[in-house]
mmCIF file with all atom_site columns, C-alpha atoms in Angstrom:
data_model
loop_
_atom_site.group_PDB
_atom_site.id
_atom_site.type_symbol
_atom_site.label_atom_id
_atom_site.label_alt_id
_atom_site.label_comp_id
_atom_site.label_asym_id
_atom_site.label_entity_id
_atom_site.label_seq_id
_atom_site.pdbx_PDB_ins_code
_atom_site.Cartn_x
_atom_site.Cartn_y
_atom_site.Cartn_z
_atom_site.occupancy
_atom_site.B_iso_or_equiv
_atom_site.pdbx_formal_charge
_atom_site.auth_seq_id
_atom_site.auth_comp_id
_atom_site.auth_asym_id
_atom_site.auth_atom_id
_atom_site.pdbx_PDB_model_num
ATOM 1   C CA . MET A 1 1   ? 64.583 104.880 197.382 1.00 0.00 ? 1   MET A CA 1
ATOM 2   C CA . ALA A 1 2   ? 64.092 108.559 198.731 1.00 0.00 ? 2   ALA A CA 1
ATOM 3   C CA . LYS A 1 3   ? 61.232 108.723 196.103 1.00 0.00 ? 3   LYS A CA 1
ATOM 4   C CA . VAL A 1 4   ? 59.447 105.501 196.954 1.00 0.00 ? 4   VAL A CA 1
ATOM 5   C CA . ILE A 1 5   ? 59.598 105.652 201.170 1.00 0.00 ? 5   ILE A CA 1
ATOM 6   C CA . CYS A 1 6   ? 58.147 109.504 200.803 1.00 0.00 ? 6   CYS A CA 1
ATOM 7   C CA . VAL A 1 7   ? 55.290 108.079 199.032 1.00 0.00 ? 7   VAL A CA 1
ATOM 8   C CA . GLN A 1 8   ? 54.514 104.981 200.892 1.00 0.00 ? 8   GLN A CA 1
ATOM 9   C CA . LEU A 1 9   ? 54.115 106.635 204.208 1.00 0.00 ? 9   LEU A CA 1
ATOM 10  C CA . VAL A 1 10  ? 51.880 109.002 202.850 1.00 0.00 ? 10  VAL A CA 1
ATOM 11  C CA . SER A 1 11  ? 49.886 106.200 201.777 1.00 0.00 ? 11  SER A CA 1
ATOM 12  C CA . ALA A 1 12  ? 50.167 104.119 205.042 1.00 0.00 ? 12  ALA A CA 1
ATOM 13  C CA . LEU A 1 13  ? 48.750 107.208 206.387 1.00 0.00 ? 13  LEU A CA 1
ATOM 14  C CA . HIS A 1 14  ? 45.320 107.088 204.552 1.00 0.00 ? 14  HIS A CA 1
ATOM 15  C CA . TYR A 1 15  ? 45.952 109.870 202.331 1.00 0.00 ? 15  TYR A CA 1
ATOM 16  C CA . ASN A 1 16  ? 45.585 110.816 198.603 1.00 0.00 ? 16  ASN A CA 1
ATOM 17  C CA . LEU A 1 17  ? 48.532 111.821 197.127 1.00 0.00 ? 17  LEU A CA 1
ATOM 18  C CA . LEU A 1 18  ? 50.212 113.690 194.771 1.00 0.00 ? 18  LEU A CA 1
ATOM 19  C CA . PHE A 1 19  ? 53.750 112.578 193.867 1.00 0.00 ? 19  PHE A CA 1
ATOM 20  C CA . GLN A 1 20  ? 55.925 115.572 191.437 1.00 0.00 ? 20  GLN A CA 1
ATOM 21  C CA . ASP A 1 21  ? 59.919 115.607 191.040 1.00 0.00 ? 21  ASP A CA 1
ATOM 22  C CA . VAL A 1 22  ? 61.413 118.892 192.118 1.00 0.00 ? 22  VAL A CA 1
ATOM 23  C CA . ASP A 1 23  ? 62.210 119.612 187.809 1.00 0.00 ? 23  ASP A CA 1
ATOM 24  C CA . ILE A 1 24  ? 58.778 120.687 187.957 1.00 0.00 ? 24  ILE A CA 1
ATOM 25  C CA . VAL A 1 25  ? 56.812 124.284 187.948 1.00 0.00 ? 25  VAL A CA 1
ATOM 26  C CA . TRP A 1 26  ? 53.303 124.898 188.530 1.00 0.00 ? 26  TRP A CA 1
ATOM 27  C CA . TYR A 1 27  ? 50.913 127.528 186.396 1.00 0.00 ? 27  TYR A CA 1
ATOM 28  C CA . LYS A 1 28  ? 47.716 126.292 188.216 1.00 0.00 ? 28  LYS A CA 1
ATOM 29  C CA . HIS A 1 29  ? 47.636 123.728 191.417 1.00 0.00 ? 29  HIS A CA 1
ATOM 30  C CA . PRO A 1 30  ? 47.169 120.314 189.548 1.00 0.00 ? 30  PRO A CA 1
ATOM 31  C CA . LEU A 1 31  ? 45.183 119.379 192.616 1.00 0.00 ? 31  LEU A CA 1
ATOM 32  C CA . GLU A 1 32  ? 42.008 120.958 191.444 1.00 0.00 ? 32  GLU A CA 1
ATOM 33  C CA . TYR A 1 33  ? 42.413 119.220 188.303 1.00 0.00 ? 33  TYR A CA 1
ATOM 34  C CA . PHE A 1 34  ? 42.085 115.821 189.650 1.00 0.00 ? 34  PHE A CA 1
ATOM 35  C CA . GLN A 1 35  ? 39.617 116.783 192.361 1.00 0.00 ? 35  GLN A CA 1
ATOM 36  C CA . SER A 1 36  ? 37.671 118.072 189.954 1.00 0.00 ? 36  SER A CA 1
ATOM 37  C CA . PRO A 1 37  ? 34.521 116.534 188.830 1.00 0.00 ? 37  PRO A CA 1
ATOM 38  C CA . ASP A 1 38  ? 34.197 118.569 185.431 1.00 0.00 ? 38  ASP A CA 1
ATOM 39  C CA . LYS A 1 39  ? 37.864 116.900 185.015 1.00 0.00 ? 39  LYS A CA 1
ATOM 40  C CA . MET A 1 40  ? 37.572 113.392 186.055 1.00 0.00 ? 40  MET A CA 1
ATOM 41  C CA . GLY A 1 41  ? 33.940 112.914 185.996 1.00 0.00 ? 41  GLY A CA 1
ATOM 42  C CA . ASP A 1 42  ? 32.931 109.621 187.341 1.00 0.00 ? 42  ASP A CA 1
ATOM 43  C CA . SER A 1 43  ? 36.823 108.165 186.936 1.00 0.00 ? 43  SER A CA 1
ATOM 44  C CA . ASP A 1 44  ? 37.318 105.045 189.170 1.00 0.00 ? 44  ASP A CA 1
ATOM 45  C CA . PHE A 1 45  ? 40.694 104.784 188.074 1.00 0.00 ? 45  PHE A CA 1
ATOM 46  C CA . ASP A 1 46  ? 42.925 104.297 191.294 1.00 0.00 ? 46  ASP A CA 1
ATOM 47  C CA . VAL A 1 47  ? 46.386 106.034 190.101 1.00 0.00 ? 47  VAL A CA 1
ATOM 48  C CA . PHE A 1 48  ? 47.204 108.791 187.202 1.00 0.00 ? 48  PHE A CA 1
ATOM 49  C CA . PHE A 1 49  ? 50.468 109.452 185.527 1.00 0.00 ? 49  PHE A CA 1
ATOM 50  C CA . GLN A 1 50  ? 51.775 111.778 183.100 1.00 0.00 ? 50  GLN A CA 1
ATOM 51  C CA . ASP A 1 51  ? 52.861 110.105 179.567 1.00 0.00 ? 51  ASP A CA 1
ATOM 52  C CA . ASP A 1 52  ? 56.897 110.090 179.895 1.00 0.00 ? 52  ASP A CA 1
ATOM 53  C CA . GLY A 1 53  ? 56.502 110.909 176.334 1.00 0.00 ? 53  GLY A CA 1
ATOM 54  C CA . GLY A 1 54  ? 58.904 107.540 175.436 1.00 0.00 ? 54  GLY A CA 1
ATOM 55  C CA . HIS A 1 55  ? 57.028 104.707 174.351 1.00 0.00 ? 55  HIS A CA 1
ATOM 56  C CA . SER A 1 56  ? 60.136 102.519 174.178 1.00 0.00 ? 56  SER A CA 1
ATOM 57  C CA . THR A 1 57  ? 59.850 98.718  175.324 1.00 0.00 ? 57  THR A CA 1
ATOM 58  C CA . ARG A 1 58  ? 61.856 99.353  178.547 1.00 0.00 ? 58  ARG A CA 1
ATOM 59  C CA . TYR A 1 59  ? 58.836 101.706 179.425 1.00 0.00 ? 59  TYR A CA 1
ATOM 60  C CA . ALA A 1 60  ? 55.821 99.146  178.173 1.00 0.00 ? 60  ALA A CA 1
ATOM 61  C CA . PRO A 1 61  ? 53.225 99.016  178.610 1.00 0.00 ? 61  PRO A CA 1
ATOM 62  C CA . TYR A 1 62  ? 52.542 102.052 180.161 1.00 0.00 ? 62  TYR A CA 1
ATOM 63  C CA . SER A 1 63  ? 55.208 104.668 179.620 1.00 0.00 ? 63  SER A CA 1
ATOM 64  C CA . ALA A 1 64  ? 54.112 105.994 182.929 1.00 0.00 ? 64  ALA A CA 1
ATOM 65  C CA . ASN A 1 65  ? 56.492 108.941 184.030 1.00 0.00 ? 65  ASN A CA 1
ATOM 66  C CA . SER A 1 66  ? 57.284 108.527 187.834 1.00 0.00 ? 66  SER A CA 1
ATOM 67  C CA . GLY A 1 67  ? 57.676 112.675 188.378 1.00 0.00 ? 67  GLY A CA 1
ATOM 68  C CA . PHE A 1 68  ? 54.379 113.503 188.574 1.00 0.00 ? 68  PHE A CA 1
ATOM 69  C CA . TYR A 1 69  ? 51.242 111.091 189.629 1.00 0.00 ? 69  TYR A CA 1
ATOM 70  C CA . TYR A 1 70  ? 48.165 111.105 191.946 1.00 0.00 ? 70  TYR A CA 1
ATOM 71  C CA . VAL A 1 71  ? 47.168 108.388 193.686 1.00 0.00 ? 71  VAL A CA 1
ATOM 72  C CA . LYS A 1 72  ? 43.908 107.645 195.441 1.00 0.00 ? 72  LYS A CA 1
ATOM 73  C CA . HIS A 1 73  ? 44.394 105.604 198.662 1.00 0.00 ? 73  HIS A CA 1
ATOM 74  C CA . ASN A 1 74  ? 42.426 102.384 198.980 1.00 0.00 ? 74  ASN A CA 1
ATOM 75  C CA . ASP A 1 75  ? 43.610 99.026  199.790 1.00 0.00 ? 75  ASP A CA 1
ATOM 76  C CA . ARG A 1 76  ? 44.766 97.935  196.341 1.00 0.00 ? 76  ARG A CA 1
ATOM 77  C CA . THR A 1 77  ? 47.121 101.315 196.204 1.00 0.00 ? 77  THR A CA 1
ATOM 78  C CA . GLN A 1 78  ? 48.456 100.879 199.551 1.00 0.00 ? 78  GLN A CA 1
ATOM 79  C CA . TYR A 1 79  ? 49.783 97.056  198.468 1.00 0.00 ? 79  TYR A CA 1
ATOM 80  C CA . PHE A 1 80  ? 51.070 98.729  195.173 1.00 0.00 ? 80  PHE A CA 1
ATOM 81  C CA . LEU A 1 81  ? 53.432 100.811 196.897 1.00 0.00 ? 81  LEU A CA 1
ATOM 82  C CA . THR A 1 82  ? 54.475 98.824  199.682 1.00 0.00 ? 82  THR A CA 1
ATOM 83  C CA . SER A 1 83  ? 55.355 96.395  197.024 1.00 0.00 ? 83  SER A CA 1
ATOM 84  C CA . LEU A 1 84  ? 57.464 99.180  195.096 1.00 0.00 ? 84  LEU A CA 1
ATOM 85  C CA . LEU A 1 85  ? 59.054 99.667  198.126 1.00 0.00 ? 85  LEU A CA 1
ATOM 86  C CA . LEU A 1 86  ? 59.775 95.784  199.156 1.00 0.00 ? 86  LEU A CA 1
ATOM 87  C CA . ALA A 1 87  ? 61.338 95.841  195.329 1.00 0.00 ? 87  ALA A CA 1
ATOM 88  C CA . GLY A 1 88  ? 64.375 98.104  196.142 1.00 0.00 ? 88  GLY A CA 1
ATOM 89  C CA . ASP A 1 89  ? 66.815 95.425  194.509 1.00 0.00 ? 89  ASP A CA 1
ATOM 90  C CA . LEU A 1 90  ? 64.763 95.328  191.227 1.00 0.00 ? 90  LEU A CA 1
ATOM 91  C CA . ILE A 1 91  ? 65.528 99.423  191.367 1.00 0.00 ? 91  ILE A CA 1
ATOM 92  C CA . LEU A 1 92  ? 69.078 99.194  191.791 1.00 0.00 ? 92  LEU A CA 1
ATOM 93  C CA . LYS A 1 93  ? 69.468 96.519  189.213 1.00 0.00 ? 93  LYS A CA 1
ATOM 94  C CA . THR A 1 94  ? 67.323 98.372  186.660 1.00 0.00 ? 94  THR A CA 1
ATOM 95  C CA . ASP A 1 95  ? 69.044 101.389 187.822 1.00 0.00 ? 95  ASP A CA 1
ATOM 96  C CA . SER A 1 96  ? 65.435 103.085 187.340 1.00 0.00 ? 96  SER A CA 1
ATOM 97  C CA . HIS A 1 97  ? 62.603 103.974 189.943 1.00 0.00 ? 97  HIS A CA 1
ATOM 98  C CA . GLN A 1 98  ? 60.424 104.974 186.647 1.00 0.00 ? 98  GLN A CA 1
ATOM 99  C CA . GLN A 1 99  ? 60.707 101.455 185.114 1.00 0.00 ? 99  GLN A CA 1
ATOM 100 C CA . ALA A 1 100 ? 60.690 99.195  187.798 1.00 0.00 ? 100 ALA A CA 1
ATOM 101 C CA . LEU A 1 101 ? 57.435 101.124 189.081 1.00 0.00 ? 101 LEU A CA 1
ATOM 102 C CA . ILE A 1 102 ? 56.167 100.112 185.286 1.00 0.00 ? 102 ILE A CA 1
ATOM 103 C CA . ALA A 1 103 ? 56.921 96.792  185.637 1.00 0.00 ? 103 ALA A CA 1
ATOM 104 C CA . LEU A 1 104 ? 54.945 96.322  189.032 1.00 0.00 ? 104 LEU A CA 1
ATOM 105 C CA . LEU A 1 105 ? 52.259 98.399  187.714 1.00 0.00 ? 105 LEU A CA 1
ATOM 106 C CA . SER A 1 106 ? 51.587 95.578  185.099 1.00 0.00 ? 106 SER A CA 1
ATOM 107 C CA . GLU A 1 107 ? 51.845 93.370  187.336 1.00 0.00 ? 107 GLU A CA 1
ATOM 108 C CA . HIS A 1 108 ? 49.354 95.146  189.912 1.00 0.00 ? 108 HIS A CA 1
ATOM 109 C CA . VAL A 1 109 ? 46.779 95.889  187.244 1.00 0.00 ? 109 VAL A CA 1
ATOM 110 C CA . SER A 1 110 ? 46.876 92.295  186.402 1.00 0.00 ? 110 SER A CA 1
ATOM 111 C CA . LEU A 1 111 ? 47.280 89.884  189.466 1.00 0.00 ? 111 LEU A CA 1
ATOM 112 C CA . TYR A 1 112 ? 44.940 92.866  191.631 1.00 0.00 ? 112 TYR A CA 1
ATOM 113 C CA . GLY A 1 113 ? 42.916 94.735  189.996 1.00 0.00 ? 113 GLY A CA 1
ATOM 114 C CA . LEU A 1 114 ? 45.110 98.155  190.223 1.00 0.00 ? 114 LEU A CA 1
ATOM 115 C CA . LYS A 1 115 ? 43.163 100.683 187.670 1.00 0.00 ? 115 LYS A CA 1
ATOM 116 C CA . VAL A 1 116 ? 45.825 102.911 185.930 1.00 0.00 ? 116 VAL A CA 1
ATOM 117 C CA . LYS A 1 117 ? 45.220 105.849 183.961 1.00 0.00 ? 117 LYS A CA 1
ATOM 118 C CA . ILE A 1 118 ? 48.401 107.397 181.919 1.00 0.00 ? 118 ILE A CA 1
ATOM 119 C CA . MET A 1 119 ? 47.456 110.654 180.669 1.00 0.00 ? 119 MET A CA 1
ATOM 120 C CA . SER A 1 120 ? 47.690 111.077 176.898 1.00 0.00 ? 120 SER A CA 1
ATOM 121 C CA . ARG A 1 121 ? 51.211 112.737 176.212 1.00 0.00 ? 121 ARG A CA 1
ATOM 122 C CA . ASP A 1 122 ? 48.960 114.721 173.471 1.00 0.00 ? 122 ASP A CA 1
ATOM 123 C CA . THR A 1 123 ? 47.384 116.035 176.567 1.00 0.00 ? 123 THR A CA 1
ATOM 124 C CA . PRO A 1 124 ? 47.923 120.156 177.105 1.00 0.00 ? 124 PRO A CA 1
ATOM 125 C CA . GLU A 1 125 ? 47.323 120.809 180.047 1.00 0.00 ? 125 GLU A CA 1
ATOM 126 C CA . PHE A 1 126 ? 50.696 117.950 181.646 1.00 0.00 ? 126 PHE A CA 1
ATOM 127 C CA . PRO A 1 127 ? 53.697 119.159 178.934 1.00 0.00 ? 127 PRO A CA 1
ATOM 128 C CA . GLY A 1 128 ? 57.322 117.953 179.780 1.00 0.00 ? 128 GLY A CA 1
ATOM 129 C CA . GLY A 1 129 ? 60.167 117.148 178.229 1.00 0.00 ? 129 GLY A CA 1
ATOM 130 C CA . TYR A 1 130 ? 59.059 115.429 175.453 1.00 0.00 ? 130 TYR A CA 1
ATOM 131 C CA . HIS A 1 131 ? 57.038 118.804 174.103 1.00 0.00 ? 131 HIS A CA 1
ATOM 132 C CA . TYR A 1 132 ? 60.050 120.903 175.220 1.00 0.00 ? 132 TYR A CA 1
ATOM 133 C CA . HIS A 1 133 ? 62.342 119.231 172.552 1.00 0.00 ? 133 HIS A CA 1
ATOM 134 C CA . GLN A 1 134 ? 59.693 117.776 170.209 1.00 0.00 ? 134 GLN A CA 1
ATOM 135 C CA . ALA A 1 135 ? 61.039 118.536 166.740 1.00 0.00 ? 135 ALA A CA 1
ATOM 136 C CA . SER A 1 136 ? 57.980 119.623 165.440 1.00 0.00 ? 136 SER A CA 1
ATOM 137 C CA . LYS A 1 137 ? 57.914 122.340 167.994 1.00 0.00 ? 137 LYS A CA 1
ATOM 138 C CA . ARG A 1 138 ? 54.440 122.041 167.766 1.00 0.00 ? 138 ARG A CA 1
ATOM 139 C CA . TYR A 1 139 ? 53.293 122.073 171.340 1.00 0.00 ? 139 TYR A CA 1
ATOM 140 C CA . MET A 1 140 ? 55.982 124.715 172.398 1.00 0.00 ? 140 MET A CA 1
ATOM 141 C CA . LYS A 1 141 ? 54.589 127.685 170.093 1.00 0.00 ? 141 LYS A CA 1
ATOM 142 C CA . SER A 1 142 ? 51.227 126.981 171.249 1.00 0.00 ? 142 SER A CA 1
ATOM 143 C CA . PHE A 1 143 ? 52.748 127.545 174.759 1.00 0.00 ? 143 PHE A CA 1
ATOM 144 C CA . PHE A 1 144 ? 54.468 130.891 173.885 1.00 0.00 ? 144 PHE A CA 1
ATOM 145 C CA . ALA A 1 145 ? 51.320 131.684 171.984 1.00 0.00 ? 145 ALA A CA 1
ATOM 146 C CA . LYS A 1 146 ? 49.496 131.107 174.915 1.00 0.00 ? 146 LYS A CA 1
ATOM 147 C CA . GLU A 1 147 ? 46.941 128.702 173.082 1.00 0.00 ? 147 GLU A CA 1
ATOM 148 C CA . VAL A 1 148 ? 47.175 126.207 175.959 1.00 0.00 ? 148 VAL A CA 1
ATOM 149 C CA . ASP A 1 149 ? 46.166 126.351 179.144 1.00 0.00 ? 149 ASP A CA 1
ATOM 150 C CA . PRO A 1 150 ? 48.799 123.940 181.330 1.00 0.00 ? 150 PRO A CA 1
ATOM 151 C CA . TYR A 1 151 ? 48.622 123.283 185.182 1.00 0.00 ? 151 TYR A CA 1
ATOM 152 C CA . ILE A 1 152 ? 52.186 122.368 185.093 1.00 0.00 ? 152 ILE A CA 1
ATOM 153 C CA . PHE A 1 153 ? 55.412 121.989 183.005 1.00 0.00 ? 153 PHE A CA 1
ATOM 154 C CA . HIS A 1 154 ? 57.849 119.327 184.096 1.00 0.00 ? 154 HIS A CA 1
ATOM 155 C CA . MET A 1 155 ? 61.491 119.155 182.554 1.00 0.00 ? 155 MET A CA 1
ATOM 156 C CA . SER A 1 156 ? 62.088 115.954 181.825 1.00 0.00 ? 156 SER A CA 1
ATOM 157 C CA . TRP A 1 157 ? 63.971 114.528 178.814 1.00 0.00 ? 157 TRP A CA 1
ATOM 158 C CA . THR A 1 158 ? 66.901 116.338 179.775 1.00 0.00 ? 158 THR A CA 1
ATOM 159 C CA . LYS A 1 159 ? 70.216 115.501 180.273 1.00 0.00 ? 159 LYS A CA 1
ATOM 160 C CA . ASN A 1 160 ? 71.213 116.891 183.845 1.00 0.00 ? 160 ASN A CA 1
ATOM 161 C CA . LYS A 1 161 ? 69.765 119.538 186.584 1.00 0.00 ? 161 LYS A CA 1
ATOM 162 C CA . ASP A 1 162 ? 72.399 121.949 184.889 1.00 0.00 ? 162 ASP A CA 1
ATOM 163 C CA . ASN A 1 163 ? 70.498 121.992 181.541 1.00 0.00 ? 163 ASN A CA 1
ATOM 164 C CA . LYS A 1 164 ? 67.270 121.891 183.463 1.00 0.00 ? 164 LYS A CA 1
ATOM 165 C CA . LEU A 1 165 ? 67.807 125.126 185.337 1.00 0.00 ? 165 LEU A CA 1
ATOM 166 C CA . LEU A 1 166 ? 69.042 126.568 182.102 1.00 0.00 ? 166 LEU A CA 1
ATOM 167 C CA . PHE A 1 167 ? 66.294 125.660 180.193 1.00 0.00 ? 167 PHE A CA 1
ATOM 168 C CA . PHE A 1 168 ? 64.028 127.210 182.889 1.00 0.00 ? 168 PHE A CA 1
ATOM 169 C CA . GLN A 1 169 ? 65.459 130.472 182.622 1.00 0.00 ? 169 GLN A CA 1
ATOM 170 C CA . GLN A 1 170 ? 64.961 130.535 178.604 1.00 0.00 ? 170 GLN A CA 1
ATOM 171 C CA . MET A 1 171 ? 61.337 129.885 179.380 1.00 0.00 ? 171 MET A CA 1
ATOM 172 C CA . GLY A 1 172 ? 60.661 132.525 181.588 1.00 0.00 ? 172 GLY A CA 1
ATOM 173 C CA . ASP A 1 173 ? 59.880 130.391 184.488 1.00 0.00 ? 173 ASP A CA 1
ATOM 174 C CA . TRP A 1 174 ? 62.869 130.523 186.551 1.00 0.00 ? 174 TRP A CA 1
ATOM 175 C CA . TYR A 1 175 ? 62.794 133.045 189.910 1.00 0.00 ? 175 TYR A CA 1
ATOM 176 C CA . VAL A 1 176 ? 65.473 131.706 191.842 1.00 0.00 ? 176 VAL A CA 1
ATOM 177 C CA . ASN A 1 177 ? 68.012 134.680 192.672 1.00 0.00 ? 177 ASN A CA 1
ATOM 178 C CA . GLU A 1 178 ? 71.543 133.885 191.868 1.00 0.00 ? 178 GLU A CA 1
ATOM 179 C CA . GLN A 1 179 ? 73.511 133.915 195.579 1.00 0.00 ? 179 GLN A CA 1
ATOM 180 C CA . CYS A 1 180 ? 71.011 131.414 196.325 1.00 0.00 ? 180 CYS A CA 1
ATOM 181 C CA . VAL A 1 181 ? 71.478 128.499 193.423 1.00 0.00 ? 181 VAL A CA 1
ATOM 182 C CA . HIS A 1 182 ? 72.669 125.285 194.480 1.00 0.00 ? 182 HIS A CA 1
ATOM 183 C CA . GLN A 1 183 ? 73.084 127.094 198.289 1.00 0.00 ? 183 GLN A CA 1
ATOM 184 C CA . LYS A 1 184 ? 72.162 125.611 201.351 1.00 0.00 ? 184 LYS A CA 1
ATOM 185 C CA . VAL A 1 185 ? 69.970 128.097 203.879 1.00 0.00 ? 185 VAL A CA 1
ATOM 186 C CA . ASP A 1 186 ? 72.717 128.413 206.534 1.00 0.00 ? 186 ASP A CA 1
ATOM 187 C CA . ASP A 1 187 ? 75.157 129.326 203.961 1.00 0.00 ? 187 ASP A CA 1
ATOM 188 C CA . VAL A 1 188 ? 72.574 132.222 201.986 1.00 0.00 ? 188 VAL A CA 1
ATOM 189 C CA . ALA A 1 189 ? 73.915 135.532 203.108 1.00 0.00 ? 189 ALA A CA 1
ATOM 190 C CA . ILE A 1 190 ? 70.712 137.212 203.938 1.00 0.00 ? 190 ILE A CA 1
ATOM 191 C CA . ASP A 1 191 ? 69.958 140.965 202.749 1.00 0.00 ? 191 ASP A CA 1
ATOM 192 C CA . ASP A 1 192 ? 70.439 143.608 205.417 1.00 0.00 ? 192 ASP A CA 1
ATOM 193 C CA . GLY A 1 193 ? 66.758 143.724 206.696 1.00 0.00 ? 193 GLY A CA 1
ATOM 194 C CA . GLY A 1 194 ? 65.251 141.089 204.633 1.00 0.00 ? 194 GLY A CA 1
ATOM 195 C CA . THR A 1 195 ? 64.483 137.671 205.062 1.00 0.00 ? 195 THR A CA 1
ATOM 196 C CA . PHE A 1 196 ? 65.030 134.175 202.923 1.00 0.00 ? 196 PHE A CA 1
ATOM 197 C CA . VAL A 1 197 ? 62.352 134.602 200.834 1.00 0.00 ? 197 VAL A CA 1
ATOM 198 C CA . SER A 1 198 ? 63.536 138.103 199.493 1.00 0.00 ? 198 SER A CA 1
ATOM 199 C CA . THR A 1 199 ? 66.873 137.210 198.900 1.00 0.00 ? 199 THR A CA 1
ATOM 200 C CA . CYS A 1 200 ? 66.321 134.521 196.900 1.00 0.00 ? 200 CYS A CA 1
ATOM 201 C CA . CYS A 1 201 ? 63.334 134.909 195.771 1.00 0.00 ? 201 CYS A CA 1
ATOM 202 C CA . SER A 1 202 ? 62.790 137.125 192.553 1.00 0.00 ? 202 SER A CA 1
ATOM 203 C CA . ALA A 1 203 ? 58.482 138.523 192.126 1.00 0.00 ? 203 ALA A CA 1
ATOM 204 C CA . GLU A 1 204 ? 59.594 138.887 188.345 1.00 0.00 ? 204 GLU A CA 1
ATOM 205 C CA . ALA A 1 205 ? 60.681 135.981 186.050 1.00 0.00 ? 205 ALA A CA 1
ATOM 206 C CA . LEU A 1 206 ? 64.746 135.734 185.850 1.00 0.00 ? 206 LEU A CA 1
ATOM 207 C CA . ILE A 1 207 ? 64.671 135.621 182.105 1.00 0.00 ? 207 ILE A CA 1
ATOM 208 C CA . GLU A 1 208 ? 68.412 134.952 179.940 1.00 0.00 ? 208 GLU A CA 1
ATOM 209 C CA . CYS A 1 209 ? 69.017 133.549 176.828 1.00 0.00 ? 209 CYS A CA 1
ATOM 210 C CA . HIS A 1 210 ? 71.837 129.724 176.492 1.00 0.00 ? 210 HIS A CA 1
ATOM 211 C CA . TYR A 1 211 ? 71.025 128.188 173.627 1.00 0.00 ? 211 TYR A CA 1
ATOM 212 C CA . ARG A 1 212 ? 69.387 129.199 170.326 1.00 0.00 ? 212 ARG A CA 1
ATOM 213 C CA . ASP A 1 213 ? 67.903 125.955 168.856 1.00 0.00 ? 213 ASP A CA 1
ATOM 214 C CA . LYS A 1 214 ? 65.920 125.244 172.610 1.00 0.00 ? 214 LYS A CA 1
ATOM 215 C CA . PRO A 1 215 ? 62.674 126.742 173.209 1.00 0.00 ? 215 PRO A CA 1
ATOM 216 C CA . SER A 1 216 ? 63.043 130.260 174.675 1.00 0.00 ? 216 SER A CA 1
ATOM 217 C CA . ILE A 1 217 ? 60.237 132.916 175.969 1.00 0.00 ? 217 ILE A CA 1
ATOM 218 C CA . VAL A 1 218 ? 62.281 135.679 173.891 1.00 0.00 ? 218 VAL A CA 1
ATOM 219 C CA . GLN A 1 219 ? 64.379 135.210 170.533 1.00 0.00 ? 219 GLN A CA 1
ATOM 220 C CA . CYS A 1 220 ? 68.036 134.048 171.688 1.00 0.00 ? 220 CYS A CA 1
ATOM 221 C CA . LYS A 1 221 ? 69.231 134.164 168.160 1.00 0.00 ? 221 LYS A CA 1
ATOM 222 C CA . SER A 1 222 ? 72.835 135.175 169.126 1.00 0.00 ? 222 SER A CA 1
ATOM 223 C CA . SER A 1 223 ? 73.585 132.750 171.514 1.00 0.00 ? 223 SER A CA 1
ATOM 224 C CA . PRO A 1 224 ? 75.224 129.502 170.919 1.00 0.00 ? 224 PRO A CA 1
ATOM 225 C CA . PRO A 1 225 ? 73.873 125.842 169.832 1.00 0.00 ? 225 PRO A CA 1
ATOM 226 C CA . ILE A 1 226 ? 73.726 123.277 172.550 1.00 0.00 ? 226 ILE A CA 1
ATOM 227 C CA . ASP A 1 227 ? 73.524 121.321 169.686 1.00 0.00 ? 227 ASP A CA 1
ATOM 228 C CA . LYS A 1 228 ? 76.595 121.447 167.272 1.00 0.00 ? 228 LYS A CA 1
ATOM 229 C CA . GLY A 1 229 ? 75.294 123.305 163.750 1.00 0.00 ? 229 GLY A CA 1
ATOM 230 C CA . HIS A 1 230 ? 71.734 123.715 164.758 1.00 0.00 ? 230 HIS A CA 1
ATOM 231 C CA . GLY A 1 231 ? 70.047 127.103 163.796 1.00 0.00 ? 231 GLY A CA 1
ATOM 232 C CA . SER A 1 232 ? 67.670 129.118 165.973 1.00 0.00 ? 232 SER A CA 1
ATOM 233 C CA . TRP A 1 233 ? 64.895 127.443 167.450 1.00 0.00 ? 233 TRP A CA 1
ATOM 234 C CA . TRP A 1 234 ? 63.063 130.941 166.094 1.00 0.00 ? 234 TRP A CA 1
#
């Protein structure tokens, strides 16, 4: 419910807002995209969602990813977010914030004229776990070749937070020193003469191989596979 309450409160203060999960890294500021006339044109949509990538019946008809979205404040979006807050029982019953959100999207589009935009899952600016785990390797090959210029990377479609961390390390997108991982601020031993930031944050990417069959910025052929019997991703 925390993902619902924080968004509803900001909307109630009449702000536009960008919500994201913590399993996202930024390459460029995403608000530059949503506030750019060149990117958005004269769009009159109320909410913009990253495509989840999975187009199953459970997430039909929108397949909106509830871990990354932009909301313009108006009466329609404020009512939608308030309705989501009041639908806490639906979230608990489905055990899915995303499933409940999509169900309410459909209702508010039909009954109240909410204007929803789901960015195509092939939109190169906003990749996620769908692209990371893609069997064709098409997007990730372009990513490492710097043929695409994304704003973010969302490590969705991943079993748990431990694997997300390992995958970010392989991608070259991890900058948190080991002594600070999974630690509360008060439990971190600060380096002599240093600060929390200098102790915990690396200026260079902390690249580490874990699984040979997952995308990596360097070749990890000597690492074991995460899926039994799989060869090198490279």
